[in-house]
């Protein structure tokens, strides 16, 4: 379907990723309908059916993303990350709408040593990952025309994120320790928004896609790039995840492969370091102001 001819609905539309999807659509002259919890709670079937009545494409950006809090509040996380996507997917299936749903690297075990392919069996290690995996299952069971796009290490101007925290804390304290034994793919919300639009443009078939930057890095190396972009000098030192126990387990190796995109001739997002160099001025603008 043509991006500009479709009627778009962005649910969870006040979040970090949603902000850049909305901007990408507006740049193409499309004004999406944007709702968040107060006007359309994705766990409420009546609100969902009413809210989607005039849509062709629904993007579900709504999520419970507080990874540590989810350990204590798994029911609340399950409602938003699993029940809600099920409600949305069944509505989309019934109404014949295309659904784009966001998922996460946390659905995997995190103990691999080569990139996870799209069809690797799910083995989440914590509550957040379990609820997101359950969301994927609900969507698959609905038989909606759904693209499930897994991402990781998201950062953007529109929300709290790792680079903003590093730049802020680095400025305040002048020294930082960051884990060097967890590997990820830092991904800019603007790049993911662009990929989502390209998937729609390419009429990508229903299925699972990995929407992360290419390459891989430790959080420590990413933090070094961030402080360099922030002009803070050599203030980051490495530590181990064992030194910083957190309520939710973090994956040691969280790298997603891009085979499905490549097979369809859709370019994956570029190398994380090059993308960060482009993103840094925009993402750090409010921290460094
Ligand atoms: N951030 C990351 O590093 C990361 C990594 C991998 C995958 N992801 C996935 O990427 C997607 C976008 O993440 P993000 O960081 O942009 O999320 P975000 O900024 O936390 O935004 C999520 C939005 O959903 C809203 N919401 C919560 N419950 C809702 C409900 N019942 N009905 C409607 N809206 C509701 C939230 O509102 P409130 O603020 O009021 O709760 C918030 O505005 C999510 O699916 C997330 O799981 C993110």
Tab-separated table of C-alpha atoms and ligand atoms in Angstrom:
chain	number	residue	atom	x	y	z
A	1	UNK	CA	0.000	0.000	0.000
A	2	UNK	CA	1.230	3.496	-0.808
A	3	UNK	CA	2.388	5.266	2.336
A	4	UNK	CA	0.683	8.491	1.345
A	5	UNK	CA	-2.621	6.890	0.407
A	6	UNK	CA	-3.020	4.914	3.634
A	7	UNK	CA	-4.753	6.172	6.751
A	8	UNK	CA	-2.324	5.618	9.626
A	9	UNK	CA	-3.065	5.146	13.315
A	10	UNK	CA	-0.198	5.309	15.820
A	11	UNK	CA	-1.161	3.710	19.163
A	12	UNK	CA	1.068	4.484	22.151
A	13	UNK	CA	1.743	7.583	20.127
A	14	UNK	CA	3.410	9.754	22.775
A	15	UNK	CA	6.430	7.460	23.218
A	16	UNK	CA	9.995	7.797	21.993
A	17	UNK	CA	9.760	5.740	18.800
A	18	UNK	CA	6.282	7.011	17.981
A	19	UNK	CA	7.589	10.577	17.857
A	20	UNK	CA	9.932	9.742	14.981
A	21	UNK	CA	7.385	7.603	13.131
A	22	UNK	CA	4.976	10.524	13.240
A	23	UNK	CA	7.734	12.882	12.034
A	24	UNK	CA	8.641	10.514	9.171
A	25	UNK	CA	4.997	10.331	8.080
A	26	UNK	CA	4.545	14.093	8.287
A	27	UNK	CA	7.686	14.548	6.179
A	28	UNK	CA	5.813	12.588	3.487
A	29	UNK	CA	2.705	14.709	3.879
A	30	UNK	CA	0.754	12.118	5.896
A	31	UNK	CA	-1.047	13.195	9.065
A	32	UNK	CA	-1.576	10.071	11.186
A	33	UNK	CA	-4.148	9.642	13.915
A	34	UNK	CA	-2.139	9.557	17.136
A	35	UNK	CA	-3.501	8.113	20.380
A	36	UNK	CA	-1.989	7.158	23.718
A	37	UNK	CA	-3.285	5.471	26.849
A	38	UNK	CA	-5.759	8.240	27.803
A	39	UNK	CA	-7.656	8.257	24.487
A	40	UNK	CA	-7.115	4.669	23.332
A	41	UNK	CA	-6.055	2.067	25.868
A	42	UNK	CA	-4.870	-0.876	23.798
A	43	UNK	CA	-6.182	-3.343	26.377
A	44	UNK	CA	-9.755	-2.066	25.857
A	45	UNK	CA	-11.393	-3.882	22.902
A	46	UNK	CA	-14.243	-1.373	22.520
A	47	UNK	CA	-11.861	1.610	22.413
A	48	UNK	CA	-9.619	-0.228	19.953
A	49	UNK	CA	-12.451	-1.151	17.580
A	50	UNK	CA	-13.818	2.407	17.660
A	51	UNK	CA	-10.387	3.998	17.351
A	52	UNK	CA	-9.305	1.940	14.344
A	53	UNK	CA	-12.540	2.403	12.383
A	54	UNK	CA	-10.928	4.821	9.914
A	55	UNK	CA	-7.466	3.269	9.681
A	56	UNK	CA	-5.685	1.217	7.013
A	57	UNK	CA	-2.399	0.732	8.879
A	58	UNK	CA	-1.957	0.545	12.642
A	59	UNK	CA	1.455	0.929	14.299
A	60	UNK	CA	1.478	-0.338	17.866
A	61	UNK	CA	4.121	1.655	19.746
A	62	UNK	CA	2.346	1.162	23.079
A	63	UNK	CA	4.365	-0.860	25.545
A	64	UNK	CA	5.338	-1.340	29.161
A	65	UNK	CA	9.063	-0.685	28.744
A	66	UNK	CA	10.239	-0.412	32.378
A	67	UNK	CA	12.368	-3.555	32.292
A	68	UNK	CA	13.263	-3.645	35.999
A	69	UNK	CA	9.827	-2.632	37.266
A	70	UNK	CA	8.313	-5.437	35.172
A	71	UNK	CA	9.986	-7.994	37.469
A	72	UNK	CA	7.693	-6.875	40.304
A	73	UNK	CA	4.734	-5.877	38.156
A	74	UNK	CA	4.593	-8.618	35.559
A	75	UNK	CA	0.772	-8.563	35.444
A	76	UNK	CA	0.768	-4.879	34.517
A	77	UNK	CA	3.489	-5.470	31.910
A	78	UNK	CA	1.582	-8.480	30.539
A	79	UNK	CA	-1.572	-6.395	30.098
A	80	UNK	CA	0.202	-3.842	27.875
A	81	UNK	CA	2.780	-6.081	26.182
A	82	UNK	CA	0.678	-9.202	25.577
A	83	UNK	CA	-3.067	-8.708	26.191
A	84	UNK	CA	-3.103	-5.333	24.395
A	85	UNK	CA	-1.283	-6.544	21.263
A	86	UNK	CA	-3.726	-9.489	21.173
A	87	UNK	CA	-6.683	-7.093	21.307
A	88	UNK	CA	-5.155	-4.932	18.582
A	89	UNK	CA	-4.239	-7.875	16.357
A	90	UNK	CA	-7.697	-9.446	16.533
A	91	UNK	CA	-9.265	-6.080	15.696
A	92	UNK	CA	-6.890	-5.647	12.750
A	93	UNK	CA	-7.626	-9.169	11.520
A	94	UNK	CA	-11.375	-8.567	11.733
A	95	UNK	CA	-11.196	-5.146	10.079
A	96	UNK	CA	-8.622	-6.123	7.426
A	97	UNK	CA	-5.968	-3.645	8.604
A	98	UNK	CA	-2.221	-3.970	8.305
A	99	UNK	CA	-0.530	-4.057	11.733
A	100	UNK	CA	3.023	-3.100	12.586
A	101	UNK	CA	4.011	-4.189	16.075
A	102	UNK	CA	7.291	-3.542	17.895
A	103	UNK	CA	9.061	-6.233	19.848
A	104	UNK	CA	12.456	-6.668	21.437
A	105	UNK	CA	15.755	-8.526	21.586
A	106	UNK	CA	14.761	-9.502	25.164
A	107	UNK	CA	12.591	-12.309	23.745
A	108	UNK	CA	15.851	-14.251	23.236
A	109	UNK	CA	18.052	-15.952	25.816
A	110	UNK	CA	20.987	-13.582	25.258
A	111	UNK	CA	23.589	-16.338	25.524
A	112	UNK	CA	24.279	-16.852	21.816
A	113	UNK	CA	27.578	-16.041	20.136
A	114	UNK	CA	26.312	-15.261	16.647
A	115	UNK	CA	23.378	-13.036	15.603
A	116	UNK	CA	19.861	-14.272	16.359
A	117	UNK	CA	17.895	-15.076	13.240
A	118	UNK	CA	14.237	-14.127	12.971
A	119	UNK	CA	13.108	-17.714	13.581
A	120	UNK	CA	15.287	-18.512	16.610
A	121	UNK	CA	13.037	-20.042	19.296
A	122	UNK	CA	12.055	-17.525	21.961
A	123	UNK	CA	13.641	-17.951	25.402
A	124	UNK	CA	13.139	-14.751	27.399
A	125	UNK	CA	15.081	-14.473	30.656
A	126	UNK	CA	13.045	-11.844	32.491
A	127	UNK	CA	9.487	-10.616	32.975
A	128	UNK	CA	9.636	-7.892	30.301
A	129	UNK	CA	10.908	-10.363	27.706
A	130	UNK	CA	8.299	-12.949	28.718
A	131	UNK	CA	5.480	-10.445	28.267
A	132	UNK	CA	6.827	-9.234	24.901
A	133	UNK	CA	7.215	-12.853	23.728
A	134	UNK	CA	3.611	-13.508	24.769
A	135	UNK	CA	2.597	-10.443	22.741
A	136	UNK	CA	4.293	-11.858	19.642
A	137	UNK	CA	2.457	-15.155	20.175
A	138	UNK	CA	-0.914	-13.425	20.519
A	139	UNK	CA	-0.317	-11.569	17.263
A	140	UNK	CA	0.703	-14.711	15.392
A	141	UNK	CA	-2.381	-16.531	16.720
A	142	UNK	CA	-4.661	-13.730	15.469
A	143	UNK	CA	-3.654	-14.257	11.844
A	144	UNK	CA	-3.622	-10.496	11.352
A	145	UNK	CA	-1.591	-9.114	8.443
A	146	UNK	CA	1.129	-8.178	10.921
A	147	UNK	CA	4.749	-7.189	10.695
A	148	UNK	CA	6.458	-7.858	14.023
A	149	UNK	CA	9.572	-5.681	14.104
A	150	UNK	CA	12.062	-6.530	16.850
A	151	UNK	CA	14.448	-3.804	17.872
A	152	UNK	CA	17.112	-3.240	20.550
A	153	UNK	CA	19.066	-0.498	22.311
A	154	UNK	CA	16.720	2.239	21.069
A	155	UNK	CA	17.681	5.865	21.480
A	156	UNK	CA	16.084	9.034	20.209
A	157	UNK	CA	15.325	12.656	20.955
A	158	UNK	CA	11.824	11.793	22.182
A	159	UNK	CA	12.486	9.910	25.396
A	160	UNK	CA	14.850	8.918	28.127
A	161	UNK	CA	17.541	6.642	26.680
A	162	UNK	CA	21.082	5.380	27.278
A	163	UNK	CA	23.038	8.148	25.470
A	164	UNK	CA	21.101	10.912	27.206
A	165	UNK	CA	21.718	9.297	30.585
A	166	UNK	CA	25.425	8.814	29.858
A	167	UNK	CA	25.877	12.412	28.710
A	168	UNK	CA	23.947	13.812	31.681
A	169	UNK	CA	25.619	11.681	34.339
A	170	UNK	CA	29.025	12.098	32.680
A	171	UNK	CA	28.640	15.856	32.874
A	172	UNK	CA	27.483	15.787	36.487
A	173	UNK	CA	30.071	13.334	37.841
A	174	UNK	CA	33.009	13.610	35.464
A	175	UNK	CA	33.567	9.827	35.552
A	176	UNK	CA	31.499	6.781	34.643
A	177	UNK	CA	31.681	3.019	34.715
A	178	UNK	CA	29.805	1.106	32.001
A	179	UNK	CA	29.501	-2.635	31.418
A	180	UNK	CA	31.741	-4.042	28.732
A	181	UNK	CA	30.428	-7.639	28.847
A	182	UNK	CA	27.021	-7.018	27.283
A	183	UNK	CA	26.829	-6.689	23.518
A	184	UNK	CA	24.068	-4.832	21.696
A	185	UNK	CA	23.138	-2.860	18.578
A	186	UNK	CA	22.367	0.767	19.465
A	187	UNK	CA	19.514	1.823	17.204
A	188	UNK	CA	18.249	5.319	16.392
A	189	UNK	CA	14.465	5.759	16.473
A	190	UNK	CA	14.684	7.804	13.271
A	191	UNK	CA	16.323	4.876	11.454
A	192	UNK	CA	13.722	2.444	12.758
A	193	UNK	CA	10.908	4.777	11.696
A	194	UNK	CA	12.440	4.959	8.219
A	195	UNK	CA	12.745	1.156	8.069
A	196	UNK	CA	9.090	0.739	9.055
A	197	UNK	CA	8.022	3.037	6.235
A	198	UNK	CA	10.268	1.164	3.797
A	199	UNK	CA	8.713	-2.163	4.878
A	200	UNK	CA	5.255	-0.807	4.141
A	201	UNK	CA	6.393	0.689	0.850
A	202	UNK	CA	7.906	-2.651	-0.177
A	203	UNK	CA	4.640	-4.418	0.758
A	204	UNK	CA	6.676	-6.736	2.957
A	205	UNK	CA	4.805	-9.934	3.771
A	206	UNK	CA	3.460	-10.581	7.261
A	207	UNK	CA	6.174	-11.985	9.512
A	208	UNK	CA	9.074	-11.143	11.772
A	209	UNK	CA	11.707	-8.532	10.953
A	210	UNK	CA	14.758	-7.333	12.845
A	211	UNK	CA	14.980	-3.556	12.982
A	212	UNK	CA	18.371	-2.860	14.544
A	213	UNK	CA	21.537	-1.124	13.407
A	214	UNK	CA	24.158	-3.254	11.688
A	215	UNK	CA	27.305	-4.248	13.556
A	216	UNK	CA	27.543	-4.734	17.291
A	217	UNK	CA	29.178	-3.140	20.310
A	218	UNK	CA	29.408	-3.267	24.085
A	219	UNK	CA	27.566	-0.655	26.129
A	220	UNK	CA	31.031	0.514	27.264
A	221	UNK	CA	32.173	1.221	23.707
A	222	UNK	CA	28.901	2.925	22.906
A	223	UNK	CA	29.280	5.082	26.039
A	224	UNK	CA	32.775	6.104	24.885
A	225	UNK	CA	31.292	7.300	21.578
A	226	UNK	CA	28.590	9.182	23.449
A	227	UNK	CA	30.967	11.059	25.759
A	228	UNK	CA	33.178	11.885	22.780
A	229	UNK	CA	30.120	13.338	20.985
A	230	UNK	CA	29.300	15.281	24.143
A	231	UNK	CA	32.862	16.663	24.300
A	232	UNK	CA	33.438	15.148	27.736
A	233	UNK	CA	36.874	13.573	27.222
A	234	UNK	CA	38.072	10.167	28.353
A	235	UNK	CA	35.800	9.650	31.370
A	236	UNK	CA	34.374	6.135	30.866
A	237	UNK	CA	35.919	3.025	32.352
A	238	UNK	CA	34.746	-0.555	31.858
A	239	UNK	CA	33.105	-2.761	34.477
A	240	UNK	CA	31.355	-6.101	34.514
A	241	UNK	CA	27.592	-6.696	34.692
A	242	UNK	CA	28.313	-8.599	37.919
A	243	UNK	CA	29.415	-5.319	39.507
A	244	UNK	CA	25.992	-3.778	38.816
A	245	UNK	CA	23.259	-6.263	39.718
A	246	UNK	CA	19.847	-5.070	38.541
A	247	UNK	CA	16.383	-6.535	39.245
A	248	UNK	CA	15.969	-7.791	35.632
A	249	UNK	CA	18.554	-9.932	33.866
A	250	UNK	CA	20.174	-8.256	30.832
A	251	UNK	CA	21.204	-10.295	27.789
A	252	UNK	CA	24.965	-10.769	27.478
A	253	UNK	CA	24.751	-11.059	23.707
A	254	UNK	CA	21.885	-9.312	22.001
A	255	UNK	CA	22.662	-9.067	18.322
A	256	UNK	CA	19.899	-9.537	15.773
A	257	UNK	CA	20.567	-10.756	12.242
A	258	UNK	CA	18.853	-9.171	9.248
A	259	UNK	CA	18.362	-12.150	6.923
A	260	UNK	CA	14.686	-11.524	6.181
A	261	UNK	CA	15.277	-7.914	5.171
A	262	UNK	CA	18.225	-8.884	3.014
A	263	UNK	CA	16.272	-11.674	1.325
A	264	UNK	CA	13.519	-9.196	0.427
A	265	UNK	CA	16.015	-6.664	-0.922
A	266	UNK	CA	15.260	-4.178	1.885
A	267	UNK	CA	18.431	-2.535	3.215
A	268	UNK	CA	18.981	-3.054	6.954
A	269	UNK	CA	19.817	-0.007	9.052
A	270	UNK	CA	23.465	1.037	8.654
A	271	UNK	CA	26.390	0.540	11.005
A	272	UNK	CA	25.642	1.637	14.581
A	273	UNK	CA	28.739	3.877	14.845
A	274	UNK	CA	28.030	5.791	11.649
A	275	UNK	CA	24.372	6.193	12.583
A	276	UNK	CA	25.298	7.452	16.070
A	277	UNK	CA	27.624	10.065	14.555
A	278	UNK	CA	24.654	11.403	12.597
A	279	UNK	CA	22.180	11.089	15.449
A	280	UNK	CA	24.285	12.560	18.284
A	281	UNK	CA	23.629	16.302	17.756
A	282	UNK	CA	19.879	15.756	17.671
A	283	UNK	CA	19.657	13.161	20.453
A	284	UNK	CA	21.952	15.013	22.878
A	285	UNK	CA	20.622	18.494	22.070
A	286	UNK	CA	18.468	18.915	25.170
A	287	UNK	CA	21.060	17.369	27.528
A	288	UNK	CA	23.850	19.632	26.293
A	289	UNK	CA	21.735	22.792	25.997
B	1	LIG	N1	13.450	1.537	24.312
B	1	LIG	C1	14.174	0.493	23.940
B	1	LIG	O1	15.420	0.443	24.115
B	1	LIG	C2	13.511	-0.673	23.232
B	1	LIG	C3	14.284	-1.785	22.917
B	1	LIG	C4	13.691	-2.866	22.271
B	1	LIG	C5	12.342	-2.798	21.930
B	1	LIG	N2	11.603	-1.714	22.267
B	1	LIG	C6	10.188	-1.697	21.888
B	1	LIG	O2	9.959	-0.614	21.011
B	1	LIG	C7	8.648	-0.098	21.199
B	1	LIG	C8	8.698	1.413	21.405
B	1	LIG	O3	9.508	1.664	22.562
B	1	LIG	P1	9.660	3.132	23.161
B	1	LIG	O4	10.937	3.139	23.925
B	1	LIG	O5	9.376	4.166	22.112
B	1	LIG	O6	8.447	3.115	24.216
B	1	LIG	P2	7.975	4.270	25.200
B	1	LIG	O7	8.695	5.541	24.936
B	1	LIG	O8	8.005	3.682	26.594
B	1	LIG	O9	6.456	4.492	24.753
B	1	LIG	C9	5.449	3.587	25.014
B	1	LIG	C10	4.151	4.374	25.033
B	1	LIG	O10	3.065	3.435	25.237
B	1	LIG	C11	2.153	4.057	26.134
B	1	LIG	N3	1.268	3.071	26.743
B	1	LIG	C12	1.512	2.305	27.838
B	1	LIG	N4	0.434	1.545	28.115
B	1	LIG	C13	-0.507	1.835	27.170
B	1	LIG	C14	-1.823	1.368	26.917
B	1	LIG	N5	-2.405	0.452	27.710
B	1	LIG	N6	-2.486	1.887	25.853
B	1	LIG	C15	-1.918	2.815	25.066
B	1	LIG	N7	-0.678	3.307	25.258
B	1	LIG	C16	0.028	2.816	26.299
B	1	LIG	C17	3.063	4.745	27.125
B	1	LIG	O11	2.354	5.652	27.904
B	1	LIG	P3	2.808	5.888	29.445
B	1	LIG	O12	4.106	6.618	29.350
B	1	LIG	O13	1.692	6.676	29.992
B	1	LIG	O14	2.949	4.526	30.067
B	1	LIG	C18	4.072	5.388	26.186
B	1	LIG	O15	3.625	6.620	25.694
B	1	LIG	C19	8.041	-0.898	22.360
B	1	LIG	O16	7.266	-1.946	21.840
B	1	LIG	C20	9.253	-1.478	23.071
B	1	LIG	O17	8.946	-2.685	23.745
B	1	LIG	C21	12.166	-0.640	22.898
